[in-house]
Amino acid sequence: MEQRFVMKCGGSTLAALPNAFFAELKELQQSGVRPVIVHGGGPAISDTLGKLGIETEFVNGLRKTNDDVLDVVEMVLAGKINKEIVRKIQQNGAKALGLSGVDGKLIQAKPVANSDEIGFVGDVTDVNAAVIEGVMGMGYIPVIAPIGIDDAAQRYNINADTAAGAVASHLGVERMIVVTDVPGILKTVNGEKQVLPTVTVEEIEAMIASGEIYGGMIPKVRAAIQCIQGRVSEVVIVKGDEPGVLTRAVLEGGVGTRIVR
């Protein structure tokens, strides 16, 4: 079985990554490892909505999505950010193909339970893994924007972490990599902050309750936990600009924080 991995990355994080990261992606691809990228883009969506004068609010961390917002979500995610990532990968000598969940009904979705208050936000019901397999088989890195679609051709805004976990699970990948701007989950030991090598979901909840994980780190770890579903049993949180980070995360271990079920 060839080695493959699914990587989740925020749109703003990816744009800021150094060329060394993409060079490493190329090296991994050339050595026979098959990467799949699922990306987000929340800040860029908010920015564009602001420019267009469209108001939006968040309910429990998910963006309220009406038709107008949905148009912008698709435009920014599947258009701007998706192609930026594809360009950057290709600029660094690897081959990439951008897709959204609408293409080939790649990410099939249904409305979330509280859709009456939140609008067109979706839960993933199925992933057309054959499309991803086909793209990888042709030697391209699939770059996936998390827009979902249902049988009535209704589009849905899908949380990128949920989408990434579903893609990984349907591809049969057990470990997922979440690339952020932090080196992992930090714990203060003897007055010094250290990266925890491994932590369970239970321990994370306790650290949030005790205030050890706080502020902007809470959504990051909660997001990573959302990736643990189906076959995905562990998620590694890493900082994208650490040298050799991908090779270490995929093949060697010993980088970032492994969150295990």
Tab-separated table of C-alpha atoms in Angstrom:
chain	number	residue	atom	x	y	z
A	1	MET	CA	0.000	0.000	0.000
A	2	GLU	CA	1.476	3.326	-1.017
A	3	GLN	CA	1.900	5.865	1.747
A	4	ARG	CA	-0.660	8.652	1.595
A	5	PHE	CA	-1.574	11.443	3.931
A	6	VAL	CA	-4.262	14.075	4.254
A	7	MET	CA	-3.238	17.527	5.345
A	8	LYS	CA	-5.603	20.219	6.578
A	9	CYS	CA	-4.485	23.813	6.388
A	10	GLY	CA	-6.124	27.182	6.864
A	11	GLY	CA	-6.039	29.377	3.760
A	12	SER	CA	-4.167	32.149	5.532
A	13	THR	CA	-1.675	29.688	7.053
A	14	LEU	CA	-0.898	28.136	3.665
A	15	ALA	CA	-0.377	31.500	1.977
A	16	ALA	CA	2.219	32.389	4.622
A	17	LEU	CA	4.212	29.154	4.397
A	18	PRO	CA	7.792	29.370	3.119
A	19	ASN	CA	8.843	27.869	-0.224
A	20	ALA	CA	10.785	25.226	1.725
A	21	PHE	CA	7.459	23.731	2.817
A	22	PHE	CA	6.296	23.358	-0.782
A	23	ALA	CA	9.697	22.047	-1.858
A	24	GLU	CA	9.302	19.376	0.792
A	25	LEU	CA	5.819	18.573	-0.479
A	26	LYS	CA	7.349	18.060	-3.926
A	27	GLU	CA	10.081	15.788	-2.544
A	28	LEU	CA	7.525	13.680	-0.695
A	29	GLN	CA	5.426	13.403	-3.854
A	30	GLN	CA	8.481	12.388	-5.897
A	31	SER	CA	9.414	9.729	-3.344
A	32	GLY	CA	6.028	8.059	-3.879
A	33	VAL	CA	4.109	9.509	-0.938
A	34	ARG	CA	0.653	10.735	-2.008
A	35	PRO	CA	-0.476	13.974	-0.327
A	36	VAL	CA	-4.060	15.262	-0.312
A	37	ILE	CA	-4.742	18.816	0.849
A	38	VAL	CA	-8.013	20.119	2.287
A	39	HIS	CA	-7.977	23.852	3.000
A	40	GLY	CA	-10.077	26.431	4.796
A	41	GLY	CA	-10.276	30.181	4.384
A	42	GLY	CA	-12.394	31.793	7.104
A	43	PRO	CA	-10.517	35.112	7.396
A	44	ALA	CA	-10.478	35.643	3.617
A	45	ILE	CA	-14.217	34.953	3.461
A	46	SER	CA	-14.881	37.474	6.256
A	47	ASP	CA	-12.675	40.009	4.492
A	48	THR	CA	-14.498	39.653	1.152
A	49	LEU	CA	-17.945	39.735	2.795
A	50	GLY	CA	-16.882	42.975	4.496
A	51	LYS	CA	-15.769	44.511	1.201
A	52	LEU	CA	-19.094	43.553	-0.367
A	53	GLY	CA	-21.059	44.907	2.591
A	54	ILE	CA	-22.656	41.533	3.417
A	55	GLU	CA	-23.155	40.942	7.129
A	56	THR	CA	-22.462	37.578	8.643
A	57	GLU	CA	-22.361	36.170	12.165
A	58	PHE	CA	-21.104	33.031	13.823
A	59	VAL	CA	-23.196	30.536	15.793
A	60	ASN	CA	-21.008	28.224	17.910
A	61	GLY	CA	-18.039	28.834	15.641
A	62	LEU	CA	-19.901	28.153	12.381
A	63	ARG	CA	-20.708	30.957	9.954
A	64	LYS	CA	-24.376	31.754	9.365
A	65	THR	CA	-24.720	31.045	5.655
A	66	ASN	CA	-27.552	32.390	3.494
A	67	ASP	CA	-27.532	32.436	-0.339
A	68	ASP	CA	-25.506	35.651	-0.548
A	69	VAL	CA	-22.921	34.386	1.938
A	70	LEU	CA	-22.799	31.005	0.171
A	71	ASP	CA	-21.906	32.670	-3.135
A	72	VAL	CA	-18.987	34.446	-1.470
A	73	VAL	CA	-17.878	31.314	0.413
A	74	GLU	CA	-17.716	29.373	-2.850
A	75	MET	CA	-16.044	32.216	-4.732
A	76	VAL	CA	-13.320	32.708	-2.115
A	77	LEU	CA	-12.701	29.043	-1.205
A	78	ALA	CA	-13.082	27.275	-4.556
A	79	GLY	CA	-11.851	30.250	-6.584
A	80	LYS	CA	-9.277	32.483	-4.959
A	81	ILE	CA	-7.707	30.361	-2.207
A	82	ASN	CA	-7.867	27.020	-3.997
A	83	LYS	CA	-6.041	28.406	-7.028
A	84	GLU	CA	-3.495	30.277	-4.900
A	85	ILE	CA	-2.501	26.982	-3.291
A	86	VAL	CA	-2.384	25.156	-6.637
A	87	ARG	CA	-0.212	27.935	-8.095
A	88	LYS	CA	2.156	27.857	-5.154
A	89	ILE	CA	2.584	24.073	-5.351
A	90	GLN	CA	3.203	24.221	-9.100
A	91	GLN	CA	5.604	27.138	-8.724
A	92	ASN	CA	7.687	24.850	-6.540
A	93	GLY	CA	7.779	22.070	-9.115
A	94	ALA	CA	5.059	19.683	-7.917
A	95	LYS	CA	1.818	18.889	-9.759
A	96	ALA	CA	-1.521	19.909	-8.251
A	97	LEU	CA	-5.162	19.864	-9.264
A	98	GLY	CA	-7.754	22.025	-7.506
A	99	LEU	CA	-11.221	20.695	-6.783
A	100	SER	CA	-14.144	21.681	-4.635
A	101	GLY	CA	-16.578	19.263	-3.057
A	102	VAL	CA	-19.040	20.129	-5.844
A	103	ASP	CA	-16.777	18.658	-8.561
A	104	GLY	CA	-17.738	15.073	-9.317
A	105	LYS	CA	-19.969	15.256	-6.210
A	106	LEU	CA	-16.723	14.861	-4.296
A	107	ILE	CA	-18.159	15.903	-0.910
A	108	GLN	CA	-21.795	14.945	-0.461
A	109	ALA	CA	-23.592	16.790	2.297
A	110	LYS	CA	-26.816	17.303	4.195
A	111	PRO	CA	-27.926	20.279	6.322
A	112	VAL	CA	-26.585	20.387	9.884
A	113	ALA	CA	-29.084	19.756	12.688
A	114	ASN	CA	-29.537	23.468	13.490
A	115	SER	CA	-29.782	24.603	9.865
A	116	ASP	CA	-32.888	26.655	10.684
A	117	GLU	CA	-30.688	29.093	12.632
A	118	ILE	CA	-27.470	28.734	10.667
A	119	GLY	CA	-28.535	28.266	7.029
A	120	PHE	CA	-26.633	26.337	4.378
A	121	VAL	CA	-23.984	24.739	6.566
A	122	GLY	CA	-23.503	21.050	5.882
A	123	ASP	CA	-22.441	17.781	7.455
A	124	VAL	CA	-20.611	15.346	5.181
A	125	THR	CA	-22.663	12.268	4.257
A	126	ASP	CA	-20.224	10.737	1.762
A	127	VAL	CA	-16.963	11.369	-0.072
A	128	ASN	CA	-16.392	10.229	-3.652
A	129	ALA	CA	-12.961	8.798	-2.918
A	130	ALA	CA	-12.630	7.400	-6.464
A	131	VAL	CA	-12.203	10.947	-7.818
A	132	ILE	CA	-9.387	11.650	-5.339
A	133	GLU	CA	-7.793	8.270	-6.105
A	134	GLY	CA	-7.964	9.033	-9.822
A	135	VAL	CA	-6.314	12.435	-9.430
A	136	MET	CA	-3.550	10.916	-7.269
A	137	GLY	CA	-3.164	8.101	-9.790
A	138	MET	CA	-2.450	10.669	-12.505
A	139	GLY	CA	0.343	12.082	-10.361
A	140	TYR	CA	-1.367	15.217	-9.077
A	141	ILE	CA	-1.805	16.483	-5.527
A	142	PRO	CA	-5.565	16.995	-4.998
A	143	VAL	CA	-6.279	20.388	-3.382
A	144	ILE	CA	-9.836	20.369	-2.052
A	145	ALA	CA	-12.086	23.300	-1.104
A	146	PRO	CA	-14.720	22.275	1.475
A	147	ILE	CA	-17.974	23.045	-0.340
A	148	GLY	CA	-20.539	20.251	-0.215
A	149	ILE	CA	-23.412	19.310	-2.504
A	150	ASP	CA	-26.576	17.225	-2.135
A	151	ASP	CA	-28.725	15.277	-4.605
A	152	ALA	CA	-30.892	18.336	-5.230
A	153	ALA	CA	-27.722	20.236	-6.249
A	154	GLN	CA	-27.899	22.472	-3.172
A	155	ARG	CA	-24.475	23.719	-2.064
A	156	TYR	CA	-23.297	23.754	1.548
A	157	ASN	CA	-20.569	25.552	3.439
A	158	ILE	CA	-18.617	22.813	5.237
A	159	ASN	CA	-16.230	23.333	8.120
A	160	ALA	CA	-12.764	22.587	6.711
A	161	ASP	CA	-11.753	20.377	9.631
A	162	THR	CA	-14.892	18.271	9.366
A	163	ALA	CA	-14.355	17.976	5.607
A	164	ALA	CA	-10.688	17.007	6.025
A	165	GLY	CA	-11.526	14.317	8.572
A	166	ALA	CA	-14.215	12.894	6.286
A	167	VAL	CA	-11.892	12.880	3.254
A	168	ALA	CA	-9.160	11.134	5.264
A	169	SER	CA	-11.585	8.578	6.659
A	170	HIS	CA	-13.056	7.714	3.242
A	171	LEU	CA	-9.544	7.338	1.840
A	172	GLY	CA	-8.738	4.957	4.677
A	173	VAL	CA	-6.068	7.232	6.170
A	174	GLU	CA	-5.556	6.747	9.906
A	175	ARG	CA	-3.395	9.764	10.686
A	176	MET	CA	-4.047	13.296	9.599
A	177	ILE	CA	-1.788	16.324	9.681
A	178	VAL	CA	-3.110	19.739	10.671
A	179	VAL	CA	-0.753	22.546	9.674
A	180	THR	CA	-1.109	25.683	11.807
A	181	ASP	CA	0.990	28.570	13.078
A	182	VAL	CA	1.718	26.916	16.438
A	183	PRO	CA	4.297	24.187	17.177
A	184	GLY	CA	1.712	21.969	18.882
A	185	ILE	CA	-0.153	21.966	22.186
A	186	LEU	CA	1.917	23.628	24.879
A	187	LYS	CA	2.011	22.737	28.564
A	188	THR	CA	3.925	24.680	31.190
A	189	VAL	CA	6.426	22.418	32.937
A	190	ASN	CA	8.659	23.989	35.638
A	191	GLY	CA	7.800	27.454	34.352
A	192	GLU	CA	8.759	26.584	30.772
A	193	LYS	CA	6.387	25.991	27.884
A	194	GLN	CA	6.927	22.631	26.273
A	195	VAL	CA	5.216	20.941	23.337
A	196	LEU	CA	3.266	17.891	24.445
A	197	PRO	CA	4.302	14.963	22.219
A	198	THR	CA	1.015	13.069	22.704
A	199	VAL	CA	-2.319	13.978	24.242
A	200	THR	CA	-5.750	12.328	24.322
A	201	VAL	CA	-9.020	14.068	23.493
A	202	GLU	CA	-10.014	13.601	27.156
A	203	GLU	CA	-6.840	15.327	28.373
A	204	ILE	CA	-7.456	18.236	25.996
A	205	GLU	CA	-10.961	18.780	27.407
A	206	ALA	CA	-9.457	18.804	30.920
A	207	MET	CA	-6.791	21.330	29.863
A	208	ILE	CA	-9.450	23.609	28.368
A	209	ALA	CA	-11.499	23.337	31.578
A	210	SER	CA	-8.465	24.158	33.741
A	211	GLY	CA	-7.482	27.100	31.535
A	212	GLU	CA	-4.186	25.534	30.445
A	213	ILE	CA	-5.362	25.678	26.851
A	214	TYR	CA	-6.855	29.136	26.342
A	215	GLY	CA	-7.648	31.886	23.861
A	216	GLY	CA	-6.940	31.249	20.189
A	217	MET	CA	-5.567	27.802	20.949
A	218	ILE	CA	-9.002	26.457	21.925
A	219	PRO	CA	-10.496	26.602	18.411
A	220	LYS	CA	-7.271	25.129	16.986
A	221	VAL	CA	-7.384	22.016	19.172
A	222	ARG	CA	-11.160	21.675	18.888
A	223	ALA	CA	-10.716	21.837	15.110
A	224	ALA	CA	-8.067	19.130	15.221
A	225	ILE	CA	-10.378	16.942	17.320
A	226	GLN	CA	-13.076	17.368	14.640
A	227	CYS	CA	-10.734	15.612	12.219
A	228	ILE	CA	-10.814	12.450	14.361
A	229	GLN	CA	-13.742	10.562	12.866
A	230	GLY	CA	-14.357	7.304	11.032
A	231	ARG	CA	-11.011	5.644	10.376
A	232	VAL	CA	-8.943	8.630	11.448
A	233	SER	CA	-7.604	7.734	14.889
A	234	GLU	CA	-4.945	10.407	15.343
A	235	VAL	CA	-4.208	13.938	14.258
A	236	VAL	CA	-0.831	15.657	14.400
A	237	ILE	CA	-0.778	19.443	14.939
A	238	VAL	CA	2.382	20.978	13.507
A	239	LYS	CA	3.787	24.403	12.685
A	240	GLY	CA	4.194	24.761	8.932
A	241	ASP	CA	7.426	26.718	8.875
A	242	GLU	CA	9.513	24.278	10.931
A	243	PRO	CA	12.269	22.779	8.736
A	244	GLY	CA	11.449	19.294	7.469
A	245	VAL	CA	8.094	19.375	9.226
A	246	LEU	CA	6.150	17.322	6.684
A	247	THR	CA	8.683	14.513	6.336
A	248	ARG	CA	8.915	14.299	10.110
A	249	ALA	CA	5.145	14.317	10.582
A	250	VAL	CA	4.439	11.806	7.814
A	251	LEU	CA	7.345	9.379	8.024
A	252	GLU	CA	9.256	9.816	11.267
A	253	GLY	CA	7.141	11.292	14.044
A	254	GLY	CA	8.594	13.345	16.877
A	255	VAL	CA	7.237	16.676	15.714
A	256	GLY	CA	4.229	18.664	16.940
A	257	THR	CA	1.509	17.141	19.121
A	258	ARG	CA	-0.226	13.863	18.354
A	259	ILE	CA	-3.842	13.947	19.437
A	260	VAL	CA	-5.138	10.415	19.869
A	261	ARG	CA	-8.602	9.071	20.467
